[in-house]
Amino acid sequence: MKSFYGTELPNPLMLGTAQYPSPAILEQAFRQSGAGVATVSLRREGAGGGGQAFWQMIRDLDVHILPNTAGCHTVKEAVTTAHMAREVFGTPWIKLELIGHTDSLQPDVFQLVEAARILTEDGFQVFPYTTEDLIVGEHLLEAGCEVLMPWGAPIGSGRGLTNEYALRAMRAEFPEVPLVVDAGIGLPSHAAHAMELGYDAVLLNTAVARAGDPVLMARAMAQAVVAGRLAHEAGPIEARDMAEASTPVIGKAFL
Amino acid sequence: MKIVLNGTPREVRAANLAELLAECGFSGKVATAVNEDFVPAALRAGHGLSEGDRIEVLAPMQGG
């Protein structure tokens, strides 16, 4: 298993912390998932100090914290948010999101590369939320990223891997780089699919948090990523157009 | 002095950022920015406030 900036993860699941019906269900779902990474964000603190209770609960999970720059639309905004996150969460990890399109939440890859370079030079370990574009991937690596996180589909859409061809090409192009499918996962089969392609991890949130039973779905996702990884390591057969009998023809009785 | 705190205009007595956090009751893990620039915790006491400053006080929150 590849490491992420030198950190080995207990399993290939990274789980978001937003949109759960309650903090208790979030906590239970996390424990059932076995995920070793929790994504978090920074938002305006209210007078009641609600952020502090959340932070205590996340700390108690004893997982790696991956703060995001969700909602940022400019390099300046993302870089400033990253600095604030580093101070609050005490980690150089940053899930760099630079949103370029309001409806699809497609990353603005031009600004993404620029922000990744600035942050890497400042000591951050950047997890860039990107598209499946190979050239953008190359530029992100040149900028200092040691992980790439292409989307499977738009955030929260649950559509699965909409461009398998490109994700497969990305895996082939960057065999040594830890790759994470981030966003678009809706079902355990989608998560398994990413792992079957040889991806190193899957990052998801909505599929678990908005499920009818988030705790049960967390368990399903945990098993799916492990199954997908085992399948990849086992060497899947190639798909064929025509049938090929699995039962031997030789020895069949002449009746 | 009138400032804008987390998007809401406020009248405050604080002369610097550290005093502002205390005056407005913030405690625990927060990060601060003034006029869109990050101000590290160690520099808050030395960061004087001016009329009309836009201050952001952010805390850990759920995220995907």
PDB file of N, CA and C in Angstrom, chain A residues 127-190:
ATOM      1  N   PHE A 127      -3.225  17.729  -1.006  1.00  0.00           N
ATOM      2  CA  PHE A 127      -4.073  16.707  -1.626  1.00  0.00           C
ATOM      3  C   PHE A 127      -5.003  17.461  -2.588  1.00  0.00           C
ATOM      4  N   PRO A 128      -4.648  17.559  -3.861  1.00  0.00           N
ATOM      5  CA  PRO A 128      -5.447  18.388  -4.760  1.00  0.00           C
ATOM      6  C   PRO A 128      -6.672  17.664  -5.308  1.00  0.00           C
ATOM      7  N   TYR A 129      -7.818  18.291  -5.137  1.00  0.00           N
ATOM      8  CA  TYR A 129      -9.067  17.799  -5.754  1.00  0.00           C
ATOM      9  C   TYR A 129      -9.052  18.296  -7.194  1.00  0.00           C
ATOM     10  N   THR A 130      -8.904  17.354  -8.131  1.00  0.00           N
ATOM     11  CA  THR A 130      -8.670  17.735  -9.512  1.00  0.00           C
ATOM     12  C   THR A 130      -9.608  16.968 -10.438  1.00  0.00           C
ATOM     13  N   THR A 131      -9.446  17.216 -11.732  1.00  0.00           N
ATOM     14  CA  THR A 131     -10.164  16.420 -12.723  1.00  0.00           C
ATOM     15  C   THR A 131      -9.262  15.246 -13.119  1.00  0.00           C
ATOM     16  N   GLU A 132      -9.722  14.453 -14.063  1.00  0.00           N
ATOM     17  CA  GLU A 132      -8.948  13.284 -14.485  1.00  0.00           C
ATOM     18  C   GLU A 132      -7.976  13.623 -15.618  1.00  0.00           C
ATOM     19  N   ASP A 133      -7.717  14.914 -15.834  1.00  0.00           N
ATOM     20  CA  ASP A 133      -6.849  15.370 -16.925  1.00  0.00           C
ATOM     21  C   ASP A 133      -5.381  15.038 -16.613  1.00  0.00           C
ATOM     22  N   LEU A 134      -4.741  14.333 -17.544  1.00  0.00           N
ATOM     23  CA  LEU A 134      -3.364  13.883 -17.306  1.00  0.00           C
ATOM     24  C   LEU A 134      -2.377  15.040 -17.250  1.00  0.00           C
ATOM     25  N   ILE A 135      -2.581  16.029 -18.080  1.00  0.00           N
ATOM     26  CA  ILE A 135      -1.622  17.144 -18.127  1.00  0.00           C
ATOM     27  C   ILE A 135      -1.726  17.982 -16.851  1.00  0.00           C
ATOM     28  N   VAL A 136      -2.932  18.159 -16.389  1.00  0.00           N
ATOM     29  CA  VAL A 136      -3.102  18.855 -15.102  1.00  0.00           C
ATOM     30  C   VAL A 136      -2.409  18.057 -14.003  1.00  0.00           C
ATOM     31  N   GLY A 137      -2.570  16.742 -14.059  1.00  0.00           N
ATOM     32  CA  GLY A 137      -1.897  15.883 -13.081  1.00  0.00           C
ATOM     33  C   GLY A 137      -0.393  16.082 -13.105  1.00  0.00           C
ATOM     34  N   GLU A 138       0.170  16.132 -14.297  1.00  0.00           N
ATOM     35  CA  GLU A 138       1.616  16.358 -14.424  1.00  0.00           C
ATOM     36  C   GLU A 138       2.020  17.689 -13.797  1.00  0.00           C
ATOM     37  N   HIS A 139       1.240  18.714 -14.077  1.00  0.00           N
ATOM     38  CA  HIS A 139       1.560  20.037 -13.524  1.00  0.00           C
ATOM     39  C   HIS A 139       1.450  20.059 -12.000  1.00  0.00           C
ATOM     40  N   LEU A 140       0.473  19.356 -11.481  1.00  0.00           N
ATOM     41  CA  LEU A 140       0.330  19.297 -10.014  1.00  0.00           C
ATOM     42  C   LEU A 140       1.525  18.585  -9.380  1.00  0.00           C
ATOM     43  N   LEU A 141       1.985  17.529 -10.036  1.00  0.00           N
ATOM     44  CA  LEU A 141       3.162  16.825  -9.516  1.00  0.00           C
ATOM     45  C   LEU A 141       4.395  17.728  -9.592  1.00  0.00           C
ATOM     46  N   GLU A 142       4.518  18.444 -10.712  1.00  0.00           N
ATOM     47  CA  GLU A 142       5.639  19.383 -10.850  1.00  0.00           C
ATOM     48  C   GLU A 142       5.578  20.483  -9.790  1.00  0.00           C
ATOM     49  N   ALA A 143       4.366  20.823  -9.398  1.00  0.00           N
ATOM     50  CA  ALA A 143       4.192  21.880  -8.380  1.00  0.00           C
ATOM     51  C   ALA A 143       4.532  21.381  -6.985  1.00  0.00           C
ATOM     52  N   GLY A 144       4.730  20.064  -6.857  1.00  0.00           N
ATOM     53  CA  GLY A 144       5.136  19.529  -5.558  1.00  0.00           C
ATOM     54  C   GLY A 144       4.142  18.590  -4.907  1.00  0.00           C
ATOM     55  N   CYS A 145       2.990  18.391  -5.532  1.00  0.00           N
ATOM     56  CA  CYS A 145       2.008  17.458  -4.952  1.00  0.00           C
ATOM     57  C   CYS A 145       2.558  16.038  -5.043  1.00  0.00           C
ATOM     58  N   GLU A 146       2.300  15.250  -4.025  1.00  0.00           N
ATOM     59  CA  GLU A 146       2.712  13.847  -4.027  1.00  0.00           C
ATOM     60  C   GLU A 146       1.503  12.921  -3.988  1.00  0.00           C
ATOM     61  N   VAL A 147       0.330  13.504  -4.148  1.00  0.00           N
ATOM     62  CA  VAL A 147      -0.930  12.760  -4.199  1.00  0.00           C
ATOM     63  C   VAL A 147      -1.807  13.462  -5.227  1.00  0.00           C
ATOM     64  N   LEU A 148      -2.604  12.695  -5.973  1.00  0.00           N
ATOM     65  CA  LEU A 148      -3.592  13.299  -6.863  1.00  0.00           C
ATOM     66  C   LEU A 148      -4.965  12.739  -6.512  1.00  0.00           C
ATOM     67  N   MET A 149      -5.968  13.621  -6.544  1.00  0.00           N
ATOM     68  CA  MET A 149      -7.326  13.185  -6.192  1.00  0.00           C
ATOM     69  C   MET A 149      -8.316  13.601  -7.284  1.00  0.00           C
ATOM     70  N   PRO A 150      -8.381  12.796  -8.356  1.00  0.00           N
ATOM     71  CA  PRO A 150      -9.355  13.112  -9.409  1.00  0.00           C
ATOM     72  C   PRO A 150     -10.778  12.805  -8.980  1.00  0.00           C
ATOM     73  N   TRP A 151     -11.719  13.577  -9.519  1.00  0.00           N
ATOM     74  CA  TRP A 151     -13.119  13.320  -9.205  1.00  0.00           C
ATOM     75  C   TRP A 151     -13.619  12.097  -9.962  1.00  0.00           C
ATOM     76  N   GLY A 152     -14.580  11.396  -9.358  1.00  0.00           N
ATOM     77  CA  GLY A 152     -15.268  10.329 -10.070  1.00  0.00           C
ATOM     78  C   GLY A 152     -16.459  10.909 -10.809  1.00  0.00           C
ATOM     79  N   ALA A 153     -17.098  11.866 -10.171  1.00  0.00           N
ATOM     80  CA  ALA A 153     -18.264  12.573 -10.706  1.00  0.00           C
ATOM     81  C   ALA A 153     -18.412  13.822  -9.835  1.00  0.00           C
ATOM     82  N   PRO A 154     -19.299  14.754 -10.208  1.00  0.00           N
ATOM     83  CA  PRO A 154     -19.455  15.950  -9.369  1.00  0.00           C
ATOM     84  C   PRO A 154     -19.772  15.623  -7.904  1.00  0.00           C
ATOM     85  N   ILE A 155     -19.266  16.476  -7.039  1.00  0.00           N
ATOM     86  CA  ILE A 155     -19.437  16.305  -5.587  1.00  0.00           C
ATOM     87  C   ILE A 155     -20.916  16.104  -5.242  1.00  0.00           C
ATOM     88  N   GLY A 156     -21.185  15.067  -4.481  1.00  0.00           N
ATOM     89  CA  GLY A 156     -22.548  14.847  -3.988  1.00  0.00           C
ATOM     90  C   GLY A 156     -23.505  14.259  -5.004  1.00  0.00           C
ATOM     91  N   SER A 157     -23.018  13.999  -6.240  1.00  0.00           N
ATOM     92  CA  SER A 157     -23.936  13.515  -7.286  1.00  0.00           C
ATOM     93  C   SER A 157     -24.212  12.023  -7.165  1.00  0.00           C
ATOM     94  N   GLY A 158     -23.299  11.275  -6.586  1.00  0.00           N
ATOM     95  CA  GLY A 158     -23.517   9.834  -6.428  1.00  0.00           C
ATOM     96  C   GLY A 158     -23.575   9.071  -7.737  1.00  0.00           C
ATOM     97  N   ARG A 159     -22.931   9.608  -8.769  1.00  0.00           N
ATOM     98  CA  ARG A 159     -23.032   8.986 -10.088  1.00  0.00           C
ATOM     99  C   ARG A 159     -21.945   7.944 -10.362  1.00  0.00           C
ATOM    100  N   GLY A 160     -21.018   7.800  -9.454  1.00  0.00           N
ATOM    101  CA  GLY A 160     -19.966   6.802  -9.662  1.00  0.00           C
ATOM    102  C   GLY A 160     -18.879   7.306 -10.597  1.00  0.00           C
ATOM    103  N   LEU A 161     -18.134   6.388 -11.198  1.00  0.00           N
ATOM    104  CA  LEU A 161     -17.007   6.768 -12.052  1.00  0.00           C
ATOM    105  C   LEU A 161     -17.526   7.038 -13.466  1.00  0.00           C
ATOM    106  N   THR A 162     -17.722   8.312 -13.776  1.00  0.00           N
ATOM    107  CA  THR A 162     -18.350   8.666 -15.052  1.00  0.00           C
ATOM    108  C   THR A 162     -17.369   8.616 -16.205  1.00  0.00           C
ATOM    109  N   ASN A 163     -16.087   8.616 -15.922  1.00  0.00           N
ATOM    110  CA  ASN A 163     -15.089   8.552 -16.999  1.00  0.00           C
ATOM    111  C   ASN A 163     -14.034   7.507 -16.643  1.00  0.00           C
ATOM    112  N   GLU A 164     -14.460   6.264 -16.693  1.00  0.00           N
ATOM    113  CA  GLU A 164     -13.561   5.178 -16.301  1.00  0.00           C
ATOM    114  C   GLU A 164     -12.309   5.142 -17.176  1.00  0.00           C
ATOM    115  N   TYR A 165     -12.512   5.406 -18.462  1.00  0.00           N
ATOM    116  CA  TYR A 165     -11.383   5.379 -19.393  1.00  0.00           C
ATOM    117  C   TYR A 165     -10.267   6.322 -18.923  1.00  0.00           C
ATOM    118  N   ALA A 166     -10.643   7.556 -18.572  1.00  0.00           N
ATOM    119  CA  ALA A 166      -9.640   8.544 -18.165  1.00  0.00           C
ATOM    120  C   ALA A 166      -9.023   8.190 -16.814  1.00  0.00           C
ATOM    121  N   LEU A 167      -9.834   7.663 -15.915  1.00  0.00           N
ATOM    122  CA  LEU A 167      -9.286   7.278 -14.601  1.00  0.00           C
ATOM    123  C   LEU A 167      -8.315   6.109 -14.748  1.00  0.00           C
ATOM    124  N   ARG A 168      -8.631   5.218 -15.659  1.00  0.00           N
ATOM    125  CA  ARG A 168      -7.736   4.088 -15.924  1.00  0.00           C
ATOM    126  C   ARG A 168      -6.413   4.605 -16.531  1.00  0.00           C
ATOM    127  N   ALA A 169      -6.551   5.564 -17.442  1.00  0.00           N
ATOM    128  CA  ALA A 169      -5.357   6.150 -18.071  1.00  0.00           C
ATOM    129  C   ALA A 169      -4.500   6.855 -17.028  1.00  0.00           C
ATOM    130  N   MET A 170      -5.146   7.513 -16.083  1.00  0.00           N
ATOM    131  CA  MET A 170      -4.414   8.233 -15.038  1.00  0.00           C
ATOM    132  C   MET A 170      -3.624   7.234 -14.182  1.00  0.00           C
ATOM    133  N   ARG A 171      -4.270   6.125 -13.870  1.00  0.00           N
ATOM    134  CA  ARG A 171      -3.569   5.099 -13.072  1.00  0.00           C
ATOM    135  C   ARG A 171      -2.331   4.594 -13.823  1.00  0.00           C
ATOM    136  N   ALA A 172      -2.494   4.387 -15.135  1.00  0.00           N
ATOM    137  CA  ALA A 172      -1.381   3.875 -15.942  1.00  0.00           C
ATOM    138  C   ALA A 172      -0.282   4.924 -16.086  1.00  0.00           C
ATOM    139  N   GLU A 173      -0.668   6.186 -16.178  1.00  0.00           N
ATOM    140  CA  GLU A 173       0.301   7.269 -16.400  1.00  0.00           C
ATOM    141  C   GLU A 173       1.139   7.551 -15.153  1.00  0.00           C
ATOM    142  N   PHE A 174       0.526   7.401 -13.980  1.00  0.00           N
ATOM    143  CA  PHE A 174       1.219   7.733 -12.725  1.00  0.00           C
ATOM    144  C   PHE A 174       1.249   6.516 -11.792  1.00  0.00           C
ATOM    145  N   PRO A 175       1.986   5.472 -12.200  1.00  0.00           N
ATOM    146  CA  PRO A 175       1.922   4.221 -11.428  1.00  0.00           C
ATOM    147  C   PRO A 175       2.439   4.346  -9.999  1.00  0.00           C
ATOM    148  N   GLU A 176       3.346   5.289  -9.765  1.00  0.00           N
ATOM    149  CA  GLU A 176       3.951   5.389  -8.427  1.00  0.00           C
ATOM    150  C   GLU A 176       3.267   6.417  -7.529  1.00  0.00           C
ATOM    151  N   VAL A 177       2.332   7.176  -8.088  1.00  0.00           N
ATOM    152  CA  VAL A 177       1.716   8.270  -7.321  1.00  0.00           C
ATOM    153  C   VAL A 177       0.464   7.760  -6.603  1.00  0.00           C
ATOM    154  N   PRO A 178       0.325   8.031  -5.311  1.00  0.00           N
ATOM    155  CA  PRO A 178      -0.928   7.686  -4.631  1.00  0.00           C
ATOM    156  C   PRO A 178      -2.097   8.427  -5.281  1.00  0.00           C
ATOM    157  N   LEU A 179      -3.089   7.668  -5.741  1.00  0.00           N
ATOM    158  CA  LEU A 179      -4.255   8.257  -6.399  1.00  0.00           C
ATOM    159  C   LEU A 179      -5.508   7.951  -5.591  1.00  0.00           C
ATOM    160  N   VAL A 180      -6.340   8.969  -5.444  1.00  0.00           N
ATOM    161  CA  VAL A 180      -7.571   8.842  -4.657  1.00  0.00           C
ATOM    162  C   VAL A 180      -8.738   9.315  -5.509  1.00  0.00           C
ATOM    163  N   VAL A 181      -9.761   8.506  -5.660  1.00  0.00           N
ATOM    164  CA  VAL A 181     -10.984   9.012  -6.283  1.00  0.00           C
ATOM    165  C   VAL A 181     -11.738   9.795  -5.217  1.00  0.00           C
ATOM    166  N   ASP A 182     -11.926  11.071  -5.503  1.00  0.00           N
ATOM    167  CA  ASP A 182     -12.546  11.985  -4.548  1.00  0.00           C
ATOM    168  C   ASP A 182     -13.789  12.572  -5.198  1.00  0.00           C
ATOM    169  N   ALA A 183     -14.931  12.272  -4.642  1.00  0.00           N
ATOM    170  CA  ALA A 183     -16.211  12.847  -5.082  1.00  0.00           C
ATOM    171  C   ALA A 183     -16.906  11.983  -6.122  1.00  0.00           C
ATOM    172  N   GLY A 184     -18.225  11.952  -5.996  1.00  0.00           N
ATOM    173  CA  GLY A 184     -19.067  11.278  -6.975  1.00  0.00           C
ATOM    174  C   GLY A 184     -19.468   9.866  -6.603  1.00  0.00           C
ATOM    175  N   ILE A 185     -18.880   9.331  -5.531  1.00  0.00           N
ATOM    176  CA  ILE A 185     -19.226   7.961  -5.131  1.00  0.00           C
ATOM    177  C   ILE A 185     -20.634   7.958  -4.519  1.00  0.00           C
ATOM    178  N   GLY A 186     -21.469   7.018  -4.990  1.00  0.00           N
ATOM    179  CA  GLY A 186     -22.814   6.923  -4.443  1.00  0.00           C
ATOM    180  C   GLY A 186     -23.093   5.578  -3.799  1.00  0.00           C
ATOM    181  N   LEU A 187     -22.420   4.560  -4.308  1.00  0.00           N
ATOM    182  CA  LEU A 187     -22.679   3.187  -3.865  1.00  0.00           C
ATOM    183  C   LEU A 187     -21.372   2.474  -3.527  1.00  0.00           C
ATOM    184  N   PRO A 188     -21.463   1.438  -2.715  1.00  0.00           N
ATOM    185  CA  PRO A 188     -20.264   0.626  -2.480  1.00  0.00           C
ATOM    186  C   PRO A 188     -19.668   0.080  -3.774  1.00  0.00           C
ATOM    187  N   SER A 189     -20.504  -0.236  -4.740  1.00  0.00           N
ATOM    188  CA  SER A 189     -19.965  -0.754  -6.016  1.00  0.00           C
ATOM    189  C   SER A 189     -19.094   0.291  -6.705  1.00  0.00           C
ATOM    190  N   HIS A 190     -19.435   1.581  -6.556  1.00  0.00           N
ATOM    191  CA  HIS A 190     -18.594   2.632  -7.137  1.00  0.00           C
ATOM    192  C   HIS A 190     -17.225   2.663  -6.453  1.00  0.00           C
TER     193      HIS A 190
END
